[in-house]
């Protein structure tokens, strides 16, 4: 069964579209966290960031910047969150790669992020060594 976003790409279900190119489509989120909340998706039905070939990742990043610039020009927000969820534990509900563009205004309370707390430096260093070994 095609994802809901593939059905938007194929025109089987409607969306309020903002931008389209060969590899990406941008449209308004149906449940906006703030005024102007938009989504940029890969036309290819790939679940998440870790699954993307470089050309798709690049195309979505470029489209995200293009649409974010237009939203900022139109809405003049105080800031913009770019949010991208991978996996249900991270809040992903549609398993078809997409980036959220969420315009923000001072004090709008539109989005809860994390509460920063100091990390244990030894644990951070140990984890960094494991990740660097994986990267090399
Ligand atoms: P996720 O939680 O997977 O990062 O985000 C999925 C987003 O897709 C949600 O913000 C949700 O409101 C949006 N969404 C889900 N179904 C539809 C739809 O049919 N049309 C539009 N425009 N947005 C949708």
PDB file of C-alpha atoms and ligand atoms in Angstrom:
ATOM      1  CA  UNK A   1       0.000   0.000   0.000  1.00  0.00           C
ATOM      2  CA  UNK A   2       1.399   3.361  -1.016  1.00  0.00           C
ATOM      3  CA  UNK A   3       2.071   5.876   1.750  1.00  0.00           C
ATOM      4  CA  UNK A   4      -0.256   8.820   2.191  1.00  0.00           C
ATOM      5  CA  UNK A   5       2.507  11.056   0.815  1.00  0.00           C
ATOM      6  CA  UNK A   6       2.924   8.905  -2.296  1.00  0.00           C
ATOM      7  CA  UNK A   7      -0.816   9.291  -2.819  1.00  0.00           C
ATOM      8  CA  UNK A   8      -0.336  13.068  -2.626  1.00  0.00           C
ATOM      9  CA  UNK A   9       2.504  12.822  -5.187  1.00  0.00           C
ATOM     10  CA  UNK A  10       0.310  10.817  -7.564  1.00  0.00           C
ATOM     11  CA  UNK A  11      -2.662  13.151  -7.043  1.00  0.00           C
ATOM     12  CA  UNK A  12      -4.880  10.449  -5.537  1.00  0.00           C
ATOM     13  CA  UNK A  13      -5.448  12.625  -2.497  1.00  0.00           C
ATOM     14  CA  UNK A  14      -5.336  16.406  -2.450  1.00  0.00           C
ATOM     15  CA  UNK A  15      -2.800  18.688  -0.817  1.00  0.00           C
ATOM     16  CA  UNK A  16      -2.184  22.415  -0.785  1.00  0.00           C
ATOM     17  CA  UNK A  17       1.026  22.436  -2.793  1.00  0.00           C
ATOM     18  CA  UNK A  18       3.819  24.993  -2.557  1.00  0.00           C
ATOM     19  CA  UNK A  19       6.659  23.698  -4.708  1.00  0.00           C
ATOM     20  CA  UNK A  20       7.575  20.726  -6.862  1.00  0.00           C
ATOM     21  CA  UNK A  21      10.596  19.502  -8.775  1.00  0.00           C
ATOM     22  CA  UNK A  22      11.779  16.151 -10.153  1.00  0.00           C
ATOM     23  CA  UNK A  23      12.609  14.660  -6.764  1.00  0.00           C
ATOM     24  CA  UNK A  24      10.659  16.674  -4.186  1.00  0.00           C
ATOM     25  CA  UNK A  25       7.243  18.073  -3.342  1.00  0.00           C
ATOM     26  CA  UNK A  26       6.343  20.686  -0.710  1.00  0.00           C
ATOM     27  CA  UNK A  27       2.856  21.260   0.680  1.00  0.00           C
ATOM     28  CA  UNK A  28       1.079  22.644   3.728  1.00  0.00           C
ATOM     29  CA  UNK A  29       0.860  20.340   6.757  1.00  0.00           C
ATOM     30  CA  UNK A  30      -2.758  19.377   7.370  1.00  0.00           C
ATOM     31  CA  UNK A  31      -2.307  19.790  11.178  1.00  0.00           C
ATOM     32  CA  UNK A  32      -0.083  22.865  11.390  1.00  0.00           C
ATOM     33  CA  UNK A  33       1.989  23.442  14.522  1.00  0.00           C
ATOM     34  CA  UNK A  34       2.185  27.107  13.546  1.00  0.00           C
ATOM     35  CA  UNK A  35       1.063  29.390  10.745  1.00  0.00           C
ATOM     36  CA  UNK A  36       2.942  28.334   7.614  1.00  0.00           C
ATOM     37  CA  UNK A  37       3.916  24.829   8.800  1.00  0.00           C
ATOM     38  CA  UNK A  38       4.938  23.062   5.590  1.00  0.00           C
ATOM     39  CA  UNK A  39       6.369  19.683   4.646  1.00  0.00           C
ATOM     40  CA  UNK A  40       9.007  18.889   2.052  1.00  0.00           C
ATOM     41  CA  UNK A  41       8.990  15.246   0.966  1.00  0.00           C
ATOM     42  CA  UNK A  42      11.045  13.083  -1.328  1.00  0.00           C
ATOM     43  CA  UNK A  43       8.886  11.845  -4.197  1.00  0.00           C
ATOM     44  CA  UNK A  44      10.586   8.488  -3.735  1.00  0.00           C
ATOM     45  CA  UNK A  45       8.923   6.515  -0.951  1.00  0.00           C
ATOM     46  CA  UNK A  46      11.862   5.995   1.392  1.00  0.00           C
ATOM     47  CA  UNK A  47      11.217   5.728   5.133  1.00  0.00           C
ATOM     48  CA  UNK A  48      13.783   8.051   6.662  1.00  0.00           C
ATOM     49  CA  UNK A  49      17.045   9.945   6.583  1.00  0.00           C
ATOM     50  CA  UNK A  50      19.205   6.835   6.899  1.00  0.00           C
ATOM     51  CA  UNK A  51      17.657   5.351   3.754  1.00  0.00           C
ATOM     52  CA  UNK A  52      18.305   8.261   1.401  1.00  0.00           C
ATOM     53  CA  UNK A  53      20.733   8.242  -1.506  1.00  0.00           C
ATOM     54  CA  UNK A  54      22.812  11.433  -1.634  1.00  0.00           C
ATOM     55  CA  UNK A  55      20.957  12.967  -4.582  1.00  0.00           C
ATOM     56  CA  UNK A  56      17.593  12.700  -2.791  1.00  0.00           C
ATOM     57  CA  UNK A  57      19.025  14.080   0.449  1.00  0.00           C
ATOM     58  CA  UNK A  58      20.518  16.995  -1.479  1.00  0.00           C
ATOM     59  CA  UNK A  59      17.322  17.681  -3.421  1.00  0.00           C
ATOM     60  CA  UNK A  60      15.181  17.751  -0.263  1.00  0.00           C
ATOM     61  CA  UNK A  61      17.702  19.994   1.525  1.00  0.00           C
ATOM     62  CA  UNK A  62      17.728  22.465  -1.370  1.00  0.00           C
ATOM     63  CA  UNK A  63      13.924  22.465  -1.644  1.00  0.00           C
ATOM     64  CA  UNK A  64      13.652  22.955   2.132  1.00  0.00           C
ATOM     65  CA  UNK A  65      15.854  26.038   1.968  1.00  0.00           C
ATOM     66  CA  UNK A  66      13.941  27.411  -1.014  1.00  0.00           C
ATOM     67  CA  UNK A  67      10.512  26.955   0.607  1.00  0.00           C
ATOM     68  CA  UNK A  68      11.738  28.202   4.017  1.00  0.00           C
ATOM     69  CA  UNK A  69      13.050  31.383   2.394  1.00  0.00           C
ATOM     70  CA  UNK A  70       9.692  31.995   0.725  1.00  0.00           C
ATOM     71  CA  UNK A  71       7.786  31.365   3.969  1.00  0.00           C
ATOM     72  CA  UNK A  72      10.077  33.735   5.858  1.00  0.00           C
ATOM     73  CA  UNK A  73       9.613  36.433   3.239  1.00  0.00           C
ATOM     74  CA  UNK A  74       5.827  36.075   3.319  1.00  0.00           C
ATOM     75  CA  UNK A  75       5.290  35.577   7.063  1.00  0.00           C
ATOM     76  CA  UNK A  76       8.270  37.423   8.608  1.00  0.00           C
ATOM     77  CA  UNK A  77       8.501  35.007  11.573  1.00  0.00           C
ATOM     78  CA  UNK A  78      11.054  35.467  14.368  1.00  0.00           C
ATOM     79  CA  UNK A  79      12.585  32.052  13.645  1.00  0.00           C
ATOM     80  CA  UNK A  80      12.089  28.763  11.830  1.00  0.00           C
ATOM     81  CA  UNK A  81      12.436  25.183  13.069  1.00  0.00           C
ATOM     82  CA  UNK A  82      13.473  22.501  10.606  1.00  0.00           C
ATOM     83  CA  UNK A  83      12.326  19.207  12.135  1.00  0.00           C
ATOM     84  CA  UNK A  84      12.830  15.726  10.770  1.00  0.00           C
ATOM     85  CA  UNK A  85      11.604  12.676  12.690  1.00  0.00           C
ATOM     86  CA  UNK A  86      12.929   9.145  12.147  1.00  0.00           C
ATOM     87  CA  UNK A  87      11.121   6.233  13.793  1.00  0.00           C
ATOM     88  CA  UNK A  88       7.997   6.112  15.930  1.00  0.00           C
ATOM     89  CA  UNK A  89      10.046   6.728  19.089  1.00  0.00           C
ATOM     90  CA  UNK A  90      11.166  10.019  17.546  1.00  0.00           C
ATOM     91  CA  UNK A  91       7.615  11.043  16.694  1.00  0.00           C
ATOM     92  CA  UNK A  92       7.500   9.877  13.075  1.00  0.00           C
ATOM     93  CA  UNK A  93       3.938   9.025  12.040  1.00  0.00           C
ATOM     94  CA  UNK A  94       4.283   8.953   8.249  1.00  0.00           C
ATOM     95  CA  UNK A  95       7.074   6.588   7.200  1.00  0.00           C
ATOM     96  CA  UNK A  96       7.917   8.412   4.004  1.00  0.00           C
ATOM     97  CA  UNK A  97      10.841  10.825   4.257  1.00  0.00           C
ATOM     98  CA  UNK A  98       9.816  14.414   4.990  1.00  0.00           C
ATOM     99  CA  UNK A  99      11.124  17.580   6.568  1.00  0.00           C
ATOM    100  CA  UNK A 100       8.943  19.957   8.581  1.00  0.00           C
ATOM    101  CA  UNK A 101       9.374  23.711   8.128  1.00  0.00           C
ATOM    102  CA  UNK A 102       7.782  25.379  11.147  1.00  0.00           C
ATOM    103  CA  UNK A 103       7.817  29.192  11.289  1.00  0.00           C
ATOM    104  CA  UNK A 104       8.109  30.464  14.865  1.00  0.00           C
ATOM    105  CA  UNK A 105       7.210  33.636  16.714  1.00  0.00           C
ATOM    106  CA  UNK A 106       8.608  34.744  20.062  1.00  0.00           C
ATOM    107  CA  UNK A 107       6.693  33.049  22.861  1.00  0.00           C
ATOM    108  CA  UNK A 108       4.368  31.074  20.563  1.00  0.00           C
ATOM    109  CA  UNK A 109       4.941  27.780  22.452  1.00  0.00           C
ATOM    110  CA  UNK A 110       4.293  25.943  19.193  1.00  0.00           C
ATOM    111  CA  UNK A 111       6.900  23.272  19.665  1.00  0.00           C
ATOM    112  CA  UNK A 112       8.338  21.458  22.679  1.00  0.00           C
ATOM    113  CA  UNK A 113      11.951  20.474  22.234  1.00  0.00           C
ATOM    114  CA  UNK A 114      14.241  19.081  24.917  1.00  0.00           C
ATOM    115  CA  UNK A 115      15.190  20.404  28.339  1.00  0.00           C
ATOM    116  CA  UNK A 116      18.981  20.841  28.262  1.00  0.00           C
ATOM    117  CA  UNK A 117      20.837  19.182  31.135  1.00  0.00           C
ATOM    118  CA  UNK A 118      24.626  18.862  31.438  1.00  0.00           C
ATOM    119  CA  UNK A 119      25.980  15.533  30.147  1.00  0.00           C
ATOM    120  CA  UNK A 120      28.619  13.459  31.930  1.00  0.00           C
ATOM    121  CA  UNK A 121      31.898  14.378  30.141  1.00  0.00           C
ATOM    122  CA  UNK A 122      33.426  10.882  30.570  1.00  0.00           C
ATOM    123  CA  UNK A 123      30.320   9.222  29.115  1.00  0.00           C
ATOM    124  CA  UNK A 124      30.280  11.737  26.252  1.00  0.00           C
ATOM    125  CA  UNK A 125      33.942  11.054  25.468  1.00  0.00           C
ATOM    126  CA  UNK A 126      33.429   7.276  25.583  1.00  0.00           C
ATOM    127  CA  UNK A 127      30.448   7.432  23.249  1.00  0.00           C
ATOM    128  CA  UNK A 128      32.296   9.797  20.894  1.00  0.00           C
ATOM    129  CA  UNK A 129      35.148   7.262  20.626  1.00  0.00           C
ATOM    130  CA  UNK A 130      32.669   4.522  19.625  1.00  0.00           C
ATOM    131  CA  UNK A 131      31.011   6.720  17.011  1.00  0.00           C
ATOM    132  CA  UNK A 132      34.335   7.912  15.587  1.00  0.00           C
ATOM    133  CA  UNK A 133      35.497   4.290  15.299  1.00  0.00           C
ATOM    134  CA  UNK A 134      32.308   3.528  13.383  1.00  0.00           C
ATOM    135  CA  UNK A 135      32.894   6.516  11.098  1.00  0.00           C
ATOM    136  CA  UNK A 136      36.491   5.687  10.252  1.00  0.00           C
TER     137      UNK A 136
HETATM  138  P1  LIG B   1       5.794  13.048  11.308  1.00  0.00           P
HETATM  139  O1  LIG B   1       5.095  12.954  12.636  1.00  0.00           O
HETATM  140  O2  LIG B   1       5.787  11.719  10.590  1.00  0.00           O
HETATM  141  O3  LIG B   1       7.149  13.677  11.370  1.00  0.00           O
HETATM  142  O4  LIG B   1       4.925  14.076  10.472  1.00  0.00           O
HETATM  143  C1  LIG B   1       3.871  13.728   9.643  1.00  0.00           C
HETATM  144  C2  LIG B   1       3.133  14.995   9.315  1.00  0.00           C
HETATM  145  O5  LIG B   1       2.298  14.750   8.200  1.00  0.00           O
HETATM  146  C3  LIG B   1       2.226  15.504  10.453  1.00  0.00           C
HETATM  147  O6  LIG B   1       2.605  16.818  10.816  1.00  0.00           O
HETATM  148  C4  LIG B   1       0.843  15.447   9.848  1.00  0.00           C
HETATM  149  O7  LIG B   1       0.027  16.512  10.242  1.00  0.00           O
HETATM  150  C5  LIG B   1       1.117  15.465   8.368  1.00  0.00           C
HETATM  151  N1  LIG B   1       0.117  14.779   7.574  1.00  0.00           N
HETATM  152  C6  LIG B   1      -0.352  13.524   7.768  1.00  0.00           C
HETATM  153  N2  LIG B   1      -1.246  13.198   6.830  1.00  0.00           N
HETATM  154  C7  LIG B   1      -1.341  14.276   6.006  1.00  0.00           C
HETATM  155  C8  LIG B   1      -2.120  14.533   4.836  1.00  0.00           C
HETATM  156  O8  LIG B   1      -2.896  13.717   4.354  1.00  0.00           O
HETATM  157  N3  LIG B   1      -1.954  15.750   4.238  1.00  0.00           N
HETATM  158  C9  LIG B   1      -1.083  16.680   4.749  1.00  0.00           C
HETATM  159  N4  LIG B   1      -0.992  17.837   4.088  1.00  0.00           N
HETATM  160  N5  LIG B   1      -0.330  16.466   5.849  1.00  0.00           N
HETATM  161  C10 LIG B   1      -0.463  15.277   6.475  1.00  0.00           C
END
